[in-house]
XYZ file of C-alpha atoms in Angstrom:
448
model
C 0.006 0.016 0.031
C 1.384 3.451 -0.901
C 0.369 6.493 0.739
C 1.551 10.049 0.095
C 4.809 8.980 -1.389
C 5.588 5.949 0.915
C 4.246 2.379 1.272
C 2.919 0.444 4.423
C 2.681 -3.297 5.062
C -0.611 -5.104 6.148
C 0.772 -8.081 8.214
C -0.697 -11.593 8.419
C -2.024 -12.795 11.771
C 0.842 -13.591 14.131
C 3.335 -10.939 12.759
C 3.858 -7.137 13.416
C 6.449 -4.551 12.437
C 6.808 -2.090 9.741
C 7.567 -4.633 7.377
C 5.841 -7.549 9.326
C 9.242 -8.716 10.388
C 8.258 -9.646 13.948
C 6.559 -12.924 15.048
C 4.118 -12.065 17.853
C 5.036 -14.090 20.961
C 1.934 -15.938 21.881
C 3.625 -17.356 25.084
C 4.190 -13.868 26.554
C 0.838 -14.037 28.372
C 1.919 -17.319 30.182
C -1.051 -19.536 28.937
C 0.598 -22.923 30.178
C -0.261 -23.881 33.684
C 1.592 -25.992 36.431
C 5.032 -25.257 35.180
C 4.444 -26.428 31.638
C 6.864 -25.338 28.792
C 5.346 -22.946 26.236
C 6.486 -23.223 22.600
C 5.560 -20.254 20.362
C 4.064 -20.782 17.031
C 2.648 -18.316 14.314
C -0.626 -16.973 15.865
C -0.334 -20.054 18.125
C 1.380 -21.826 21.003
C 1.894 -25.421 22.306
C 2.234 -26.383 26.042
C 4.563 -29.271 27.008
C 2.996 -30.580 30.196
C 4.675 -32.032 33.184
C 3.701 -35.698 33.802
C 0.481 -35.822 35.728
C -1.205 -32.908 33.762
C -3.178 -32.628 30.462
C -5.224 -30.117 28.404
C -4.599 -27.177 25.918
C -2.865 -25.361 28.835
C -2.006 -28.264 31.078
C -4.634 -27.068 33.412
C -6.151 -30.545 34.224
C -4.509 -32.765 36.679
C -4.833 -36.518 35.857
C -6.581 -38.550 38.519
C -4.376 -41.577 39.084
C -6.919 -43.064 41.529
C -9.720 -43.167 38.839
C -8.874 -46.621 37.862
C -9.123 -47.916 41.444
C -5.746 -49.391 41.643
C -5.918 -50.158 45.376
C -7.473 -53.632 45.840
C -7.915 -53.635 49.444
C -7.290 -50.128 50.793
C -7.946 -46.492 50.224
C -6.258 -44.454 47.326
C -4.620 -41.044 47.829
C -3.965 -39.127 44.519
C -0.605 -37.574 44.060
C 1.152 -35.740 41.205
C 1.634 -38.415 38.502
C 1.489 -41.032 41.211
C -0.933 -42.509 43.818
C -0.433 -44.150 47.309
C -2.563 -46.957 48.694
C -3.365 -47.106 52.541
C -4.021 -50.713 52.956
C -6.719 -52.398 55.005
C -5.532 -54.638 58.034
C -3.877 -57.708 56.898
C -2.952 -56.436 53.341
C 0.362 -54.948 51.950
C 2.041 -54.077 48.715
C 1.878 -51.190 46.091
C -1.860 -51.989 45.395
C -2.647 -53.630 48.734
C -3.170 -57.030 46.915
C -0.578 -59.096 48.961
C -1.773 -60.964 52.109
C 1.496 -61.966 54.071
C 1.452 -65.564 55.434
C 0.783 -65.465 59.217
C 1.496 -69.091 59.552
C 5.061 -70.561 60.194
C 6.251 -74.013 61.086
C 5.784 -73.471 64.842
C 2.635 -71.359 64.839
C 0.351 -74.197 65.890
C 1.542 -76.555 68.676
C 0.995 -80.259 69.005
C 0.712 -80.906 65.280
C -2.002 -78.407 64.655
C -2.872 -77.221 61.093
C -2.511 -73.585 60.460
C -4.808 -71.513 58.151
C -3.595 -68.050 57.144
C -6.003 -65.160 57.579
C -5.902 -61.277 57.451
C -3.147 -60.269 59.952
C -4.228 -63.464 61.812
C -4.312 -67.288 61.644
C -6.497 -70.165 62.737
C -5.269 -73.411 64.158
C -7.065 -76.626 63.607
C -6.109 -78.601 66.655
C -5.607 -82.387 66.806
C -8.210 -84.224 68.976
C -7.296 -83.719 72.602
C -5.912 -80.173 72.352
C -7.443 -76.741 72.166
C -6.452 -73.081 72.405
C -5.530 -70.261 69.902
C -2.324 -72.205 69.085
C -3.420 -75.638 70.262
C -1.216 -75.159 73.350
C -3.565 -76.603 75.961
C -3.890 -80.330 76.413
C -7.549 -81.016 77.220
C -7.874 -82.768 80.687
C -10.026 -85.661 79.978
C -10.048 -86.306 83.762
C -11.959 -83.068 84.436
C -15.339 -84.825 83.665
C -14.613 -87.436 86.317
C -14.938 -90.480 84.025
C -13.715 -92.932 86.535
C -15.741 -94.510 89.064
C -14.961 -92.717 92.307
C -15.304 -95.752 94.639
C -13.101 -97.968 92.645
C -10.421 -95.476 91.392
C -7.225 -94.519 93.126
C -6.557 -91.597 90.586
C -7.384 -90.475 87.075
C -4.316 -90.022 84.733
C -4.849 -87.604 81.920
C -3.524 -88.740 78.502
C -3.623 -87.140 74.984
C -7.226 -87.431 73.920
C -7.733 -90.194 76.547
C -7.641 -90.939 80.354
C -6.496 -93.778 82.412
C -8.263 -94.976 85.625
C -5.827 -96.403 88.020
C -8.087 -98.755 89.848
C -7.818 -99.637 93.609
C -7.236 -103.198 94.651
C -10.498 -105.150 94.017
C -11.638 -103.099 91.036
C -11.253 -103.550 87.276
C -12.354 -102.492 83.808
C -11.774 -99.080 82.145
C -13.437 -96.919 84.639
C -12.838 -99.202 87.623
C -16.510 -99.774 88.027
C -16.216 -103.623 88.221
C -15.972 -105.105 91.883
C -13.678 -108.180 91.440
C -15.201 -111.132 93.185
C -12.120 -112.472 94.974
C -14.030 -115.702 96.059
C -14.199 -116.935 92.521
C -10.930 -118.714 92.787
C -12.375 -120.828 95.783
C -9.555 -119.907 98.077
C -10.994 -121.262 101.364
C -9.956 -124.738 102.262
C -11.563 -127.430 104.576
C -15.089 -126.382 103.760
C -14.524 -122.789 104.733
C -17.110 -120.307 103.472
C -15.793 -117.393 101.410
C -17.172 -113.866 101.833
C -16.085 -111.337 99.110
C -15.033 -107.897 100.188
C -13.568 -104.900 98.538
C -10.087 -105.819 97.354
C -9.928 -109.040 99.442
C -11.888 -112.084 100.800
C -12.401 -113.546 104.192
C -12.793 -117.204 104.976
C -15.251 -118.241 107.620
C -13.596 -121.359 108.888
C -15.414 -124.366 110.536
C -14.412 -125.279 114.128
C -10.981 -126.988 114.080
C -9.540 -124.799 111.328
C -8.259 -121.328 111.248
C -5.968 -119.088 109.071
C -6.505 -116.826 106.139
C -7.613 -119.797 103.988
C -8.676 -122.137 106.794
C -5.474 -124.078 106.016
C -4.514 -124.396 109.621
C -5.805 -127.242 111.882
C -6.389 -125.911 115.438
C -7.361 -127.893 118.391
C -6.532 -125.677 121.402
C -5.534 -122.029 122.224
C -1.950 -123.237 121.917
C -2.578 -123.471 118.188
C -3.449 -119.683 118.156
C -6.791 -120.005 116.328
C -8.017 -116.387 116.948
C -7.323 -113.712 114.405
C -7.341 -109.884 114.669
C -6.003 -109.901 118.267
C -8.741 -111.968 119.471
C -8.363 -113.634 122.887
C -8.520 -117.397 123.055
C -9.943 -119.173 126.194
C -10.585 -122.812 126.654
C -13.683 -124.464 128.018
C -13.153 -128.029 128.677
C -11.798 -129.579 125.570
C -12.907 -126.771 123.201
C -11.453 -123.293 122.589
C -13.436 -120.096 122.262
C -12.299 -116.763 120.727
C -13.373 -113.362 122.316
C -13.187 -110.622 119.709
C -12.209 -106.972 119.720
C -15.079 -104.424 119.617
C -16.448 -104.370 115.996
C -14.848 -107.745 115.158
C -16.837 -110.953 114.971
C -16.757 -114.457 113.752
C -15.883 -117.885 115.287
C -12.257 -117.000 114.999
C -12.646 -113.101 115.035
C -12.147 -113.182 111.128
C -14.785 -110.486 110.266
C -14.538 -106.883 110.868
C -18.017 -105.356 111.479
C -19.026 -102.797 108.996
C -20.147 -100.519 111.841
C -20.490 -97.119 109.957
C -23.682 -95.920 108.288
C -23.696 -95.581 104.497
C -23.856 -91.746 105.010
C -21.365 -91.247 107.671
C -19.335 -89.332 105.160
C -21.327 -86.995 102.903
C -20.797 -86.621 99.106
C -19.751 -90.162 98.457
C -16.588 -89.767 100.526
C -15.084 -93.081 101.723
C -15.295 -93.781 105.308
C -12.616 -96.401 106.309
C -14.014 -98.985 108.743
C -11.796 -100.958 111.041
C -11.101 -102.086 114.686
C -7.672 -100.533 114.307
C -9.201 -97.068 114.126
C -8.687 -95.887 117.666
C -6.175 -93.210 116.548
C -9.072 -91.528 114.673
C -11.298 -91.224 117.738
C -13.835 -93.890 116.340
C -13.799 -96.364 113.522
C -16.062 -94.323 111.326
C -14.704 -90.827 111.517
C -13.632 -89.048 108.372
C -10.902 -86.455 108.888
C -7.959 -84.534 107.373
C -4.540 -85.501 108.673
C -2.105 -82.807 110.233
C -0.166 -81.025 107.640
C 2.346 -78.060 107.415
C 1.895 -75.737 104.561
C 3.375 -72.315 103.914
C 5.924 -70.092 105.604
C 6.080 -67.927 108.637
C 6.744 -64.959 106.297
C 3.331 -65.392 104.632
C 0.065 -65.589 106.231
C 1.256 -66.609 109.638
C 2.181 -70.299 110.675
C 0.589 -73.022 108.560
C 0.493 -75.834 111.030
C -2.828 -77.467 110.337
C -3.835 -80.062 112.948
C -5.832 -83.162 112.344
C -9.446 -81.820 111.666
C -12.732 -83.536 111.120
C -14.515 -83.370 107.693
C -16.729 -80.440 107.367
C -14.881 -78.234 109.766
C -12.796 -75.185 109.166
C -9.576 -74.465 111.030
C -8.207 -71.063 111.428
C -4.430 -70.987 111.839
C -2.523 -68.933 114.311
C -1.672 -65.457 112.832
C 1.043 -62.793 113.111
C 0.587 -59.132 113.113
C -0.035 -59.189 109.422
C -2.032 -61.952 108.152
C -4.653 -64.628 109.153
C -6.376 -67.254 107.138
C -8.631 -70.494 107.327
C -8.747 -73.898 105.527
C -11.554 -76.426 105.263
C -11.388 -80.134 105.589
C -13.426 -81.534 102.705
C -14.986 -84.921 101.980
C -13.369 -87.245 99.433
C -13.438 -90.834 98.495
C -9.862 -90.806 97.282
C -8.098 -91.149 100.673
C -8.193 -93.587 103.357
C -9.176 -91.011 105.984
C -12.180 -89.824 103.914
C -10.964 -86.258 103.878
C -8.575 -83.866 102.156
C -7.590 -80.291 102.811
C -9.036 -77.669 100.666
C -7.234 -74.430 99.466
C -5.973 -71.808 101.850
C -8.533 -69.107 101.849
C -6.213 -66.354 101.221
C -9.130 -64.026 100.276
C -9.904 -63.716 103.980
C -6.404 -62.599 104.891
C -5.870 -59.292 106.668
C -3.293 -57.549 104.706
C -0.290 -55.662 106.442
C 1.512 -52.630 105.130
C 3.595 -54.888 102.941
C 1.561 -57.306 100.655
C 4.523 -58.611 98.632
C 4.952 -61.831 100.709
C 1.111 -62.543 100.231
C 1.434 -61.713 96.440
C 4.435 -63.958 96.044
C 2.811 -66.793 97.899
C -0.351 -66.454 95.711
C 1.830 -66.475 92.573
C 3.561 -69.795 93.709
C 0.151 -71.435 94.033
C -0.755 -70.641 90.390
C -0.495 -73.061 87.522
C 2.011 -71.915 84.778
C 1.271 -72.826 81.219
C 2.071 -71.498 77.765
C -0.854 -69.112 77.764
C 0.044 -67.228 80.925
C 3.766 -67.810 81.133
C 4.658 -64.279 79.920
C 2.262 -62.565 82.435
C 3.542 -64.697 85.274
C 7.119 -63.882 84.395
C 6.366 -60.135 84.381
C 4.517 -60.214 87.695
C 7.476 -62.133 89.220
C 9.870 -59.482 87.930
C 7.778 -56.828 89.635
C 7.460 -58.580 92.965
C 11.122 -59.856 93.130
C 12.978 -56.370 93.064
C 14.464 -56.044 96.547
C 14.193 -52.752 98.462
C 15.461 -51.660 101.817
C 12.029 -50.784 103.394
C 10.562 -54.166 102.767
C 13.466 -56.653 102.278
C 12.853 -60.106 100.892
C 12.320 -62.845 103.480
C 13.474 -66.388 103.220
C 9.976 -67.585 102.506
C 9.753 -65.124 99.630
C 12.967 -66.570 98.194
C 11.437 -69.980 98.403
C 8.234 -68.839 96.648
C 10.339 -67.047 93.980
C 12.300 -70.226 93.294
C 9.090 -72.197 92.956
C 7.696 -69.896 90.298
C 10.924 -69.856 88.401
C 10.991 -73.677 88.309
C 7.505 -73.648 86.941
C 8.330 -71.042 84.314
C 11.503 -72.949 83.165
C 9.563 -76.138 82.805
C 7.074 -74.261 80.462
C 9.911 -72.641 78.669
C 11.794 -75.753 78.063
C 8.700 -77.312 76.669
C 8.224 -74.483 74.183
C 11.917 -74.309 73.380
C 12.354 -70.685 74.141
C 15.111 -68.696 75.604
C 15.781 -68.060 79.342
C 17.170 -64.548 79.436
C 14.001 -63.400 81.274
C 14.568 -65.664 84.111
C 18.351 -64.808 84.669
C 17.286 -61.133 84.695
C 14.751 -61.947 87.429
C 17.244 -63.821 89.495
C 19.699 -61.014 89.122
C 16.859 -58.667 90.403
C 16.200 -60.901 93.364
C 19.547 -61.963 94.341
C 22.412 -59.446 94.046
C 25.759 -61.450 93.724
C 27.176 -58.926 96.307
C 24.552 -59.566 98.958
C 25.933 -60.833 102.208
C 22.900 -62.891 103.107
C 23.975 -66.564 102.877
C 20.610 -67.859 102.296
C 20.179 -65.755 99.126
C 23.579 -66.861 97.895
C 22.592 -70.424 98.418
C 19.238 -70.155 96.785
C 20.967 -68.445 93.655
C 23.327 -71.435 93.460
C 20.467 -73.802 93.697
C 18.299 -72.130 91.097
C 21.244 -71.822 88.542
C 22.452 -75.336 89.017
C 19.209 -77.351 89.318
C 16.470 -75.235 87.883
C 17.863 -74.029 84.735
C 18.555 -76.362 81.787
C 22.094 -77.639 81.181
C 22.304 -76.143 77.660
C 21.856 -72.551 78.906
């Protein structure tokens, strides 16, 4: 275009200048977002986006969580990335990995382990139970043995064994053996079956256990069971002790009532029962239990069944104990547990707590808690020093813990720490030094 003697240029879009020599910078206004690189063109521009962004101007953030990459967890969107917060029991980049919680020793006693989510399940062999099949079920707990014929029930793996008293047989000791079936009585003696034995009633002129002895006079000692022999003319006569009868004093009268001892407890009859007060008494024999440092003096005297005996007490504690019925002892009685709940606590209850701890059964399920409790109670202090009885109770608990630990094939560092807490090697108390040696040489396993 010419105008008044000179010419001008009409520029295409994207250019400027007198002769259209300049390309207009379309990136000057900063159209690209989120740090993208702008490349100028002719009446145009292009944005090179950072990873994680898109769009004409890189203004759109890409949502990496949109595809739901987290299989068992929550997705958190990041720049060109995502993070998974996994649910309990899952792990991995996308929460799709369940770690195996089962190992070779997860389940005890041959139990089968099934993996779960941050957990496991043990299918126990018959006869065991517990989270890890650690508990041997006590088949004797249901009292399968016949009480009258059983000496004791022995727990086995998924079974039990009834140890029968003499005169009883079969699996549950419920069969009373007839000892007369072998015809033991001689010389026309008459056999009487009794529990675990027989008695022969001999005719005149014969005596002895099996009527095997020919007797004609007192010189032949025909009277049994301390019977007194007298002669009347050419014949002899036996005068029996109280509750004993028979031609030759061979029978002991069953002189107690069936309910002399309650709850099916066995009441032992016999003419030799004078030391029990009478032949039909049920009682608990005298027994010494406990120490003078815990709950006073445990010197329990002979006590009739059904009675409580309160032991002498010191200025800290007092307690009582009951004599209970049973058919498992010849006396018809057994001592119940010491009723420590009725104790009157003094200012220092450590002796009481240690005594209680020593009475507890230690097993795989409570061994950790028992160990921790023992550690707490065994730390010595000047205000309430450990007594000899406390040391004995500590040693008892340690021996129980060691037995469980040996069975589980675990380490014993905790126990030596406990011993160190209780018994300082520099202590001048000879009793403590001796107890340390005993526990370390006899209680701990040789491989430690």
